Amino acid sequence: FPVTIRSPLPSGCAIELRYRIDKTGSWILANLSAEPNTTQFTTLNGQEARFNVGEIGRYFEMEIKLIPSGNTTPEVLKAEVFVEV
């Protein structure tokens, strides 16, 4: 699902998305849609990251981790979750 960033991603900053299904187990890092083996969005000046979860569950929890660089940090405007039934 897409995570929309408020302003272009600053140099050296990153965004990660972790999720948990059915309120059990540990948090899992989601992979980027465009780069299946990559868990950090680091595209300089990027403004939208798409993460895949691909798991089935009744409850879904997510955590967006903002990774700063020096005095700059990414800002997330919104996160949209799309569910296939």
PDB file of N, CA and C in Angstrom:
ATOM      1  N   PHE A   1       0.835  -1.175   0.000  1.00  0.00           N
ATOM      2  CA  PHE A   1       0.000   0.000   0.000  1.00  0.00           C
ATOM      3  C   PHE A   1       0.872   1.227   0.000  1.00  0.00           C
ATOM      4  N   PRO A   2       0.360   2.311  -0.543  1.00  0.00           N
ATOM      5  CA  PRO A   2       1.194   3.506  -0.655  1.00  0.00           C
ATOM      6  C   PRO A   2       1.278   4.315   0.641  1.00  0.00           C
ATOM      7  N   VAL A   3       2.452   4.857   0.858  1.00  0.00           N
ATOM      8  CA  VAL A   3       2.695   5.813   1.936  1.00  0.00           C
ATOM      9  C   VAL A   3       3.085   7.114   1.242  1.00  0.00           C
ATOM     10  N   THR A   4       2.324   8.173   1.443  1.00  0.00           N
ATOM     11  CA  THR A   4       2.595   9.445   0.794  1.00  0.00           C
ATOM     12  C   THR A   4       3.375  10.345   1.737  1.00  0.00           C
ATOM     13  N   ILE A   5       4.474  10.876   1.240  1.00  0.00           N
ATOM     14  CA  ILE A   5       5.371  11.703   2.038  1.00  0.00           C
ATOM     15  C   ILE A   5       5.007  13.169   1.813  1.00  0.00           C
ATOM     16  N   ARG A   6       4.962  13.949   2.890  1.00  0.00           N
ATOM     17  CA  ARG A   6       4.550  15.350   2.816  1.00  0.00           C
ATOM     18  C   ARG A   6       5.468  16.170   1.912  1.00  0.00           C
ATOM     19  N   SER A   7       6.751  16.053   2.084  1.00  0.00           N
ATOM     20  CA  SER A   7       7.697  16.799   1.261  1.00  0.00           C
ATOM     21  C   SER A   7       8.735  15.815   0.728  1.00  0.00           C
ATOM     22  N   PRO A   8       9.476  16.178  -0.309  1.00  0.00           N
ATOM     23  CA  PRO A   8      10.460  15.248  -0.876  1.00  0.00           C
ATOM     24  C   PRO A   8      11.394  14.679   0.196  1.00  0.00           C
ATOM     25  N   LEU A   9      11.711  13.400   0.071  1.00  0.00           N
ATOM     26  CA  LEU A   9      12.564  12.723   1.052  1.00  0.00           C
ATOM     27  C   LEU A   9      13.960  13.348   1.054  1.00  0.00           C
ATOM     28  N   PRO A  10      14.395  13.857   2.207  1.00  0.00           N
ATOM     29  CA  PRO A  10      15.712  14.478   2.302  1.00  0.00           C
ATOM     30  C   PRO A  10      16.849  13.459   2.141  1.00  0.00           C
ATOM     31  N   SER A  11      17.992  13.931   1.769  1.00  0.00           N
ATOM     32  CA  SER A  11      19.171  13.092   1.603  1.00  0.00           C
ATOM     33  C   SER A  11      19.523  12.379   2.902  1.00  0.00           C
ATOM     34  N   GLY A  12      19.797  11.088   2.812  1.00  0.00           N
ATOM     35  CA  GLY A  12      20.208  10.306   3.971  1.00  0.00           C
ATOM     36  C   GLY A  12      19.067   9.788   4.829  1.00  0.00           C
ATOM     37  N   CYS A  13      17.842  10.248   4.595  1.00  0.00           N
ATOM     38  CA  CYS A  13      16.683   9.806   5.373  1.00  0.00           C
ATOM     39  C   CYS A  13      16.082   8.540   4.762  1.00  0.00           C
ATOM     40  N   ALA A  14      15.263   7.855   5.545  1.00  0.00           N
ATOM     41  CA  ALA A  14      14.610   6.639   5.065  1.00  0.00           C
ATOM     42  C   ALA A  14      13.285   6.436   5.777  1.00  0.00           C
ATOM     43  N   ILE A  15      12.452   5.582   5.186  1.00  0.00           N
ATOM     44  CA  ILE A  15      11.172   5.203   5.778  1.00  0.00           C
ATOM     45  C   ILE A  15      11.059   3.685   5.724  1.00  0.00           C
ATOM     46  N   GLU A  16      10.601   3.099   6.840  1.00  0.00           N
ATOM     47  CA  GLU A  16      10.324   1.667   6.911  1.00  0.00           C
ATOM     48  C   GLU A  16       8.881   1.482   7.355  1.00  0.00           C
ATOM     49  N   LEU A  17       8.306   0.361   6.970  1.00  0.00           N
ATOM     50  CA  LEU A  17       6.967   0.025   7.421  1.00  0.00           C
ATOM     51  C   LEU A  17       7.009  -1.372   8.028  1.00  0.00           C
ATOM     52  N   ARG A  18       6.536  -1.473   9.251  1.00  0.00           N
ATOM     53  CA  ARG A  18       6.453  -2.773   9.926  1.00  0.00           C
ATOM     54  C   ARG A  18       4.986  -3.084  10.154  1.00  0.00           C
ATOM     55  N   TYR A  19       4.660  -4.376  10.165  1.00  0.00           N
ATOM     56  CA  TYR A  19       3.276  -4.779  10.374  1.00  0.00           C
ATOM     57  C   TYR A  19       3.199  -6.028  11.242  1.00  0.00           C
ATOM     58  N   ARG A  20       2.002  -6.250  11.759  1.00  0.00           N
ATOM     59  CA  ARG A  20       1.717  -7.434  12.555  1.00  0.00           C
ATOM     60  C   ARG A  20       0.304  -7.874  12.212  1.00  0.00           C
ATOM     61  N   ILE A  21       0.101  -9.162  12.072  1.00  0.00           N
ATOM     62  CA  ILE A  21      -1.199  -9.724  11.712  1.00  0.00           C
ATOM     63  C   ILE A  21      -1.811 -10.414  12.928  1.00  0.00           C
ATOM     64  N   ASP A  22      -3.094 -10.199  13.148  1.00  0.00           N
ATOM     65  CA  ASP A  22      -3.872 -10.853  14.197  1.00  0.00           C
ATOM     66  C   ASP A  22      -3.332 -10.641  15.609  1.00  0.00           C
ATOM     67  N   LYS A  23      -2.679  -9.509  15.847  1.00  0.00           N
ATOM     68  CA  LYS A  23      -2.214  -9.113  17.178  1.00  0.00           C
ATOM     69  C   LYS A  23      -1.312 -10.144  17.853  1.00  0.00           C
ATOM     70  N   THR A  24      -0.647 -10.955  17.044  1.00  0.00           N
ATOM     71  CA  THR A  24       0.265 -11.958  17.599  1.00  0.00           C
ATOM     72  C   THR A  24       1.606 -11.884  16.884  1.00  0.00           C
ATOM     73  N   GLY A  25       2.589 -12.466  17.509  1.00  0.00           N
ATOM     74  CA  GLY A  25       3.908 -12.529  16.886  1.00  0.00           C
ATOM     75  C   GLY A  25       4.640 -11.208  16.922  1.00  0.00           C
ATOM     76  N   SER A  26       5.803 -11.217  16.317  1.00  0.00           N
ATOM     77  CA  SER A  26       6.626 -10.015  16.297  1.00  0.00           C
ATOM     78  C   SER A  26       6.325  -9.188  15.054  1.00  0.00           C
ATOM     79  N   TRP A  27       6.810  -7.970  15.060  1.00  0.00           N
ATOM     80  CA  TRP A  27       6.624  -7.059  13.936  1.00  0.00           C
ATOM     81  C   TRP A  27       7.494  -7.515  12.775  1.00  0.00           C
ATOM     82  N   ILE A  28       6.967  -7.383  11.557  1.00  0.00           N
ATOM     83  CA  ILE A  28       7.655  -7.825  10.338  1.00  0.00           C
ATOM     84  C   ILE A  28       7.879  -6.606   9.452  1.00  0.00           C
ATOM     85  N   LEU A  29       9.086  -6.483   8.893  1.00  0.00           N
ATOM     86  CA  LEU A  29       9.370  -5.395   7.962  1.00  0.00           C
ATOM     87  C   LEU A  29       8.730  -5.705   6.608  1.00  0.00           C
ATOM     88  N   ALA A  30       7.995  -4.755   6.068  1.00  0.00           N
ATOM     89  CA  ALA A  30       7.384  -4.912   4.747  1.00  0.00           C
ATOM     90  C   ALA A  30       8.415  -4.583   3.671  1.00  0.00           C
ATOM     91  N   ASN A  31       8.307  -5.253   2.549  1.00  0.00           N
ATOM     92  CA  ASN A  31       9.173  -4.982   1.400  1.00  0.00           C
ATOM     93  C   ASN A  31       8.545  -3.917   0.511  1.00  0.00           C
ATOM     94  N   LEU A  32       9.392  -3.178  -0.183  1.00  0.00           N
ATOM     95  CA  LEU A  32       8.904  -2.218  -1.171  1.00  0.00           C
ATOM     96  C   LEU A  32       8.352  -2.982  -2.367  1.00  0.00           C
ATOM     97  N   SER A  33       7.280  -2.472  -2.971  1.00  0.00           N
ATOM     98  CA  SER A  33       6.688  -3.125  -4.142  1.00  0.00           C
ATOM     99  C   SER A  33       7.654  -3.154  -5.315  1.00  0.00           C
ATOM    100  N   ALA A  34       8.340  -2.044  -5.556  1.00  0.00           N
ATOM    101  CA  ALA A  34       9.237  -1.935  -6.707  1.00  0.00           C
ATOM    102  C   ALA A  34      10.541  -2.707  -6.515  1.00  0.00           C
ATOM    103  N   GLU A  35      10.941  -2.931  -5.282  1.00  0.00           N
ATOM    104  CA  GLU A  35      12.185  -3.639  -4.977  1.00  0.00           C
ATOM    105  C   GLU A  35      11.876  -4.688  -3.906  1.00  0.00           C
ATOM    106  N   PRO A  36      11.457  -5.897  -4.314  1.00  0.00           N
ATOM    107  CA  PRO A  36      10.955  -6.903  -3.387  1.00  0.00           C
ATOM    108  C   PRO A  36      11.885  -7.295  -2.233  1.00  0.00           C
ATOM    109  N   ASN A  37      13.179  -7.147  -2.359  1.00  0.00           N
ATOM    110  CA  ASN A  37      14.088  -7.529  -1.276  1.00  0.00           C
ATOM    111  C   ASN A  37      14.604  -6.325  -0.502  1.00  0.00           C
ATOM    112  N   THR A  38      13.912  -5.194  -0.630  1.00  0.00           N
ATOM    113  CA  THR A  38      14.324  -3.958   0.030  1.00  0.00           C
ATOM    114  C   THR A  38      13.239  -3.514   1.010  1.00  0.00           C
ATOM    115  N   THR A  39      13.638  -3.156   2.227  1.00  0.00           N
ATOM    116  CA  THR A  39      12.668  -2.775   3.250  1.00  0.00           C
ATOM    117  C   THR A  39      12.697  -1.284   3.591  1.00  0.00           C
ATOM    118  N   GLN A  40      13.686  -0.544   3.083  1.00  0.00           N
ATOM    119  CA  GLN A  40      13.780   0.891   3.362  1.00  0.00           C
ATOM    120  C   GLN A  40      13.555   1.700   2.103  1.00  0.00           C
ATOM    121  N   PHE A  41      12.684   2.702   2.200  1.00  0.00           N
ATOM    122  CA  PHE A  41      12.486   3.655   1.109  1.00  0.00           C
ATOM    123  C   PHE A  41      13.509   4.762   1.298  1.00  0.00           C
ATOM    124  N   THR A  42      14.419   4.915   0.352  1.00  0.00           N
ATOM    125  CA  THR A  42      15.510   5.885   0.474  1.00  0.00           C
ATOM    126  C   THR A  42      15.655   6.777  -0.758  1.00  0.00           C
ATOM    127  N   THR A  43      14.680   6.773  -1.643  1.00  0.00           N
ATOM    128  CA  THR A  43      14.771   7.526  -2.895  1.00  0.00           C
ATOM    129  C   THR A  43      14.845   9.025  -2.620  1.00  0.00           C
ATOM    130  N   LEU A  44      15.976   9.629  -2.954  1.00  0.00           N
ATOM    131  CA  LEU A  44      16.168  11.062  -2.744  1.00  0.00           C
ATOM    132  C   LEU A  44      15.063  11.837  -3.458  1.00  0.00           C
ATOM    133  N   ASN A  45      14.399  12.732  -2.758  1.00  0.00           N
ATOM    134  CA  ASN A  45      13.288  13.554  -3.250  1.00  0.00           C
ATOM    135  C   ASN A  45      12.032  12.749  -3.591  1.00  0.00           C
ATOM    136  N   GLY A  46      12.008  11.451  -3.259  1.00  0.00           N
ATOM    137  CA  GLY A  46      10.823  10.633  -3.506  1.00  0.00           C
ATOM    138  C   GLY A  46       9.664  11.093  -2.641  1.00  0.00           C
ATOM    139  N   GLN A  47       8.445  10.949  -3.161  1.00  0.00           N
ATOM    140  CA  GLN A  47       7.275  11.394  -2.401  1.00  0.00           C
ATOM    141  C   GLN A  47       6.216  10.315  -2.221  1.00  0.00           C
ATOM    142  N   GLU A  48       6.451   9.109  -2.736  1.00  0.00           N
ATOM    143  CA  GLU A  48       5.514   8.021  -2.497  1.00  0.00           C
ATOM    144  C   GLU A  48       6.260   6.702  -2.474  1.00  0.00           C
ATOM    145  N   ALA A  49       6.011   5.934  -1.435  1.00  0.00           N
ATOM    146  CA  ALA A  49       6.595   4.601  -1.310  1.00  0.00           C
ATOM    147  C   ALA A  49       5.455   3.602  -1.274  1.00  0.00           C
ATOM    148  N   ARG A  50       5.602   2.488  -1.965  1.00  0.00           N
ATOM    149  CA  ARG A  50       4.585   1.431  -1.941  1.00  0.00           C
ATOM    150  C   ARG A  50       5.196   0.186  -1.316  1.00  0.00           C
ATOM    151  N   PHE A  51       4.534  -0.284  -0.266  1.00  0.00           N
ATOM    152  CA  PHE A  51       4.988  -1.463   0.459  1.00  0.00           C
ATOM    153  C   PHE A  51       3.996  -2.602   0.247  1.00  0.00           C
ATOM    154  N   ASN A  52       4.479  -3.835   0.237  1.00  0.00           N
ATOM    155  CA  ASN A  52       3.626  -5.019   0.138  1.00  0.00           C
ATOM    156  C   ASN A  52       3.602  -5.751   1.468  1.00  0.00           C
ATOM    157  N   VAL A  53       2.431  -6.257   1.826  1.00  0.00           N
ATOM    158  CA  VAL A  53       2.302  -7.096   3.007  1.00  0.00           C
ATOM    159  C   VAL A  53       2.051  -8.531   2.569  1.00  0.00           C
ATOM    160  N   GLY A  54       1.002  -8.763   1.791  1.00  0.00           N
ATOM    161  CA  GLY A  54       0.749 -10.077   1.214  1.00  0.00           C
ATOM    162  C   GLY A  54       0.454 -11.189   2.198  1.00  0.00           C
ATOM    163  N   GLU A  55      -0.146 -10.867   3.326  1.00  0.00           N
ATOM    164  CA  GLU A  55      -0.511 -11.896   4.304  1.00  0.00           C
ATOM    165  C   GLU A  55      -1.992 -11.798   4.620  1.00  0.00           C
ATOM    166  N   ILE A  56      -2.538 -12.888   5.105  1.00  0.00           N
ATOM    167  CA  ILE A  56      -3.961 -12.944   5.422  1.00  0.00           C
ATOM    168  C   ILE A  56      -4.143 -12.915   6.932  1.00  0.00           C
ATOM    169  N   GLY A  57      -5.097 -12.123   7.371  1.00  0.00           N
ATOM    170  CA  GLY A  57      -5.393 -12.059   8.802  1.00  0.00           C
ATOM    171  C   GLY A  57      -6.649 -11.255   9.043  1.00  0.00           C
ATOM    172  N   ARG A  58      -7.181 -11.387  10.216  1.00  0.00           N
ATOM    173  CA  ARG A  58      -8.386 -10.647  10.568  1.00  0.00           C
ATOM    174  C   ARG A  58      -8.053  -9.233  11.051  1.00  0.00           C
ATOM    175  N   TYR A  59      -6.937  -9.079  11.763  1.00  0.00           N
ATOM    176  CA  TYR A  59      -6.502  -7.781  12.280  1.00  0.00           C
ATOM    177  C   TYR A  59      -5.168  -7.416  11.654  1.00  0.00           C
ATOM    178  N   PHE A  60      -5.001  -6.135  11.365  1.00  0.00           N
ATOM    179  CA  PHE A  60      -3.778  -5.647  10.755  1.00  0.00           C
ATOM    180  C   PHE A  60      -3.311  -4.424  11.531  1.00  0.00           C
ATOM    181  N   GLU A  61      -2.075  -4.456  11.979  1.00  0.00           N
ATOM    182  CA  GLU A  61      -1.472  -3.303  12.657  1.00  0.00           C
ATOM    183  C   GLU A  61      -0.238  -2.897  11.865  1.00  0.00           C
ATOM    184  N   MET A  62       0.004  -1.589  11.771  1.00  0.00           N
ATOM    185  CA  MET A  62       1.199  -1.124  11.065  1.00  0.00           C
ATOM    186  C   MET A  62       1.899  -0.041  11.857  1.00  0.00           C
ATOM    187  N   GLU A  63       3.172   0.078  11.584  1.00  0.00           N
ATOM    188  CA  GLU A  63       3.996   1.103  12.206  1.00  0.00           C
ATOM    189  C   GLU A  63       4.887   1.685  11.118  1.00  0.00           C
ATOM    190  N   ILE A  64       4.878   2.985  10.969  1.00  0.00           N
ATOM    191  CA  ILE A  64       5.752   3.654  10.012  1.00  0.00           C
ATOM    192  C   ILE A  64       6.917   4.232  10.789  1.00  0.00           C
ATOM    193  N   LYS A  65       8.113   3.811  10.416  1.00  0.00           N
ATOM    194  CA  LYS A  65       9.317   4.286  11.100  1.00  0.00           C
ATOM    195  C   LYS A  65      10.005   5.336  10.226  1.00  0.00           C
ATOM    196  N   LEU A  66      10.196   6.527  10.780  1.00  0.00           N
ATOM    197  CA  LEU A  66      10.888   7.612  10.091  1.00  0.00           C
ATOM    198  C   LEU A  66      12.334   7.634  10.557  1.00  0.00           C
ATOM    199  N   ILE A  67      13.255   7.516   9.621  1.00  0.00           N
ATOM    200  CA  ILE A  67      14.679   7.455   9.957  1.00  0.00           C
ATOM    201  C   ILE A  67      15.328   8.775   9.528  1.00  0.00           C
ATOM    202  N   PRO A  68      15.732   9.596  10.493  1.00  0.00           N
ATOM    203  CA  PRO A  68      16.295  10.911  10.186  1.00  0.00           C
ATOM    204  C   PRO A  68      17.759  10.837   9.758  1.00  0.00           C
ATOM    205  N   SER A  69      18.230  11.967   9.274  1.00  0.00           N
ATOM    206  CA  SER A  69      19.641  12.136   8.937  1.00  0.00           C
ATOM    207  C   SER A  69      20.036  13.529   9.396  1.00  0.00           C
ATOM    208  N   GLY A  70      20.933  13.588  10.364  1.00  0.00           N
ATOM    209  CA  GLY A  70      21.318  14.888  10.906  1.00  0.00           C
ATOM    210  C   GLY A  70      20.108  15.589  11.505  1.00  0.00           C
ATOM    211  N   ASN A  71      19.853  16.819  11.044  1.00  0.00           N
ATOM    212  CA  ASN A  71      18.721  17.600  11.553  1.00  0.00           C
ATOM    213  C   ASN A  71      17.481  17.496  10.672  1.00  0.00           C
ATOM    214  N   THR A  72      17.474  16.588   9.698  1.00  0.00           N
ATOM    215  CA  THR A  72      16.314  16.448   8.825  1.00  0.00           C
ATOM    216  C   THR A  72      15.639  15.101   9.047  1.00  0.00           C
ATOM    217  N   THR A  73      14.331  15.087   8.852  1.00  0.00           N
ATOM    218  CA  THR A  73      13.572  13.851   9.008  1.00  0.00           C
ATOM    219  C   THR A  73      12.456  13.832   7.973  1.00  0.00           C
ATOM    220  N   PRO A  74      12.075  12.651   7.498  1.00  0.00           N
ATOM    221  CA  PRO A  74      10.947  12.597   6.565  1.00  0.00           C
ATOM    222  C   PRO A  74       9.639  12.885   7.285  1.00  0.00           C
ATOM    223  N   GLU A  75       8.657  13.378   6.541  1.00  0.00           N
ATOM    224  CA  GLU A  75       7.324  13.626   7.087  1.00  0.00           C
ATOM    225  C   GLU A  75       6.326  12.841   6.248  1.00  0.00           C
ATOM    226  N   VAL A  76       5.458  12.079   6.900  1.00  0.00           N
ATOM    227  CA  VAL A  76       4.450  11.301   6.190  1.00  0.00           C
ATOM    228  C   VAL A  76       3.114  12.024   6.259  1.00  0.00           C
ATOM    229  N   LEU A  77       2.515  12.240   5.112  1.00  0.00           N
ATOM    230  CA  LEU A  77       1.225  12.909   5.023  1.00  0.00           C
ATOM    231  C   LEU A  77       0.087  11.915   5.248  1.00  0.00           C
ATOM    232  N   LYS A  78       0.146  10.753   4.619  1.00  0.00           N
ATOM    233  CA  LYS A  78      -0.907   9.758   4.786  1.00  0.00           C
ATOM    234  C   LYS A  78      -0.405   8.379   4.399  1.00  0.00           C
ATOM    235  N   ALA A  79      -1.124   7.382   4.857  1.00  0.00           N
ATOM    236  CA  ALA A  79      -0.858   5.986   4.490  1.00  0.00           C
ATOM    237  C   ALA A  79      -2.195   5.368   4.117  1.00  0.00           C
ATOM    238  N   GLU A  80      -2.279   4.792   2.951  1.00  0.00           N
ATOM    239  CA  GLU A  80      -3.509   4.146   2.481  1.00  0.00           C
ATOM    240  C   GLU A  80      -3.319   2.639   2.491  1.00  0.00           C
ATOM    241  N   VAL A  81      -4.308   1.931   2.965  1.00  0.00           N
ATOM    242  CA  VAL A  81      -4.255   0.475   3.004  1.00  0.00           C
ATOM    243  C   VAL A  81      -5.325  -0.063   2.055  1.00  0.00           C
ATOM    244  N   PHE A  82      -4.902  -0.898   1.112  1.00  0.00           N
ATOM    245  CA  PHE A  82      -5.827  -1.527   0.178  1.00  0.00           C
ATOM    246  C   PHE A  82      -5.902  -3.011   0.510  1.00  0.00           C
ATOM    247  N   VAL A  83      -7.125  -3.525   0.604  1.00  0.00           N
ATOM    248  CA  VAL A  83      -7.347  -4.913   0.989  1.00  0.00           C
ATOM    249  C   VAL A  83      -8.016  -5.646  -0.164  1.00  0.00           C
ATOM    250  N   GLU A  84      -7.470  -6.803  -0.532  1.00  0.00           N
ATOM    251  CA  GLU A  84      -8.109  -7.669  -1.519  1.00  0.00           C
ATOM    252  C   GLU A  84      -8.880  -8.751  -0.806  1.00  0.00           C
ATOM    253  N   VAL A  85     -10.078  -8.993  -1.264  1.00  0.00           N
ATOM    254  CA  VAL A  85     -10.911 -10.027  -0.640  1.00  0.00           C
ATOM    255  C   VAL A  85     -11.051 -11.188  -1.605  1.00  0.00           C
TER     256      VAL A  85
END
